[in-house]
Amino acid sequence: YQRRVREAVVSTQSTGGTMVMGKVISGECRKNQSLTIMPNKTVVQVAEIQIDDMDSDIAESGDNVKLKLRNIEEEDISPGFVLCSTDNHCKIADRFLAKIQLVELRNIIAPGFNCIMHIHSSVTEVMFEELVGLMDKKTGKKMVDKQGKPVKPRCAKEREVIFAKLQLASPICIESFDQFPQLGRFTLRDEGKTIAVGVVLKTSNQLASQNN
C-alpha cells in the first residue's frame, strides 16, 4: 500500500495560490504530479512542495508538507479532505463497522447514542447504529452464545470493548485500519471528554457487499 498516495489535509490558505497543509500518510508526491482530492474527486496538480518552509521536489510518507495546487480554489477544500493517487482513491463512507474501546462514560451506550468523532484531520458527528458484538477480555475474541453466534449487547458500559456499526452525519474520507492505519484510527468525544478510541474494520461499501 505504500505506493498509494494519501495526504490528509489539515488546513488551507490562499497566499499566492491555493495551498494545503497536511501530512503524507502513504506513498510519495512529486512536483508537477497529478493527484485527486477526495471527496470531491477533483484532479489537481502539485505546483510546489515545501517541507519545513524549504522548497522540495518530492515529499515522502511521514513528511509534514505544504503543497501549492493548481486547478482548485481554496474554498473548495476543507480539513479532512485527502489527496490521493489518481488511480487509487480514498474511500468515502457514511457508515462503518468498528472495534471500540470504551474509556470513560457518564452513561451506558446504546443504539441512537450521538457523539463527536475525530479521525485523521476530520471532525464529525456520529451515531451508534447497532451494537454487533462484545469482546471477551479473557480470550481477546468475540463473545458467542451456546449456539456459537456472536453476542449482541443491548448496551455497552465503561471499559468494555465492543463491535458496532456507526452512522456519520455526512460522508467523509475514511479507510479501514488494516490498509491505512492513520485514516482508520479514531477517538470519540462527548461533552469535551474522550469517551472511546477505536479502529475502522469495514466501510459502508464493504458492509453493503457483505450483506448481498
PDB file of C-alpha atoms in Angstrom, residues 4 12 21 29 45-46 52 63 79 82 86 93 128 135 142 159 167-168 184 187 199 201 211-212:
ATOM      1  CA  ARG A   4      -0.762   4.612  -2.946  1.00  0.00           C
ATOM      2  CA  THR A  12      -5.605  25.649   3.763  1.00  0.00           C
ATOM      3  CA  MET A  21      -1.032  21.849   4.733  1.00  0.00           C
ATOM      4  CA  CYS A  29       4.155  13.082  -4.080  1.00  0.00           C
ATOM      5  CA  GLN A  45      -1.588  19.301  -9.993  1.00  0.00           C
ATOM      6  CA  VAL A  46       1.168  19.805  -7.438  1.00  0.00           C
ATOM      7  CA  ASP A  52       9.822  22.923   6.871  1.00  0.00           C
ATOM      8  CA  ASP A  63       6.598  14.371   5.904  1.00  0.00           C
ATOM      9  CA  PRO A  79      -9.772  19.951   6.623  1.00  0.00           C
ATOM     10  CA  VAL A  82      -7.500  13.636   1.368  1.00  0.00           C
ATOM     11  CA  THR A  86      -5.406   9.452  -9.427  1.00  0.00           C
ATOM     12  CA  ALA A  93     -18.294   6.459   3.619  1.00  0.00           C
ATOM     13  CA  PHE A 128     -24.212   4.360  17.195  1.00  0.00           C
ATOM     14  CA  MET A 135     -15.108  -8.793  23.193  1.00  0.00           C
ATOM     15  CA  LYS A 142     -15.866 -12.006  20.273  1.00  0.00           C
ATOM     16  CA  ARG A 159     -14.095  -0.313  29.914  1.00  0.00           C
ATOM     17  CA  GLN A 167     -23.593   6.243  11.138  1.00  0.00           C
ATOM     18  CA  LEU A 168     -21.961   9.545  10.172  1.00  0.00           C
ATOM     19  CA  GLY A 184      -8.751   4.312  10.152  1.00  0.00           C
ATOM     20  CA  THR A 187     -11.440   8.897  19.034  1.00  0.00           C
ATOM     21  CA  VAL A 199     -10.414   1.475  14.622  1.00  0.00           C
ATOM     22  CA  LEU A 201     -12.838  -2.513  10.345  1.00  0.00           C
ATOM     23  CA  ASN A 211     -24.911  -8.052   3.092  1.00  0.00           C
ATOM     24  CA  ASN A 212     -25.563  -9.040  -0.530  1.00  0.00           C
TER      25      ASN A 212
END
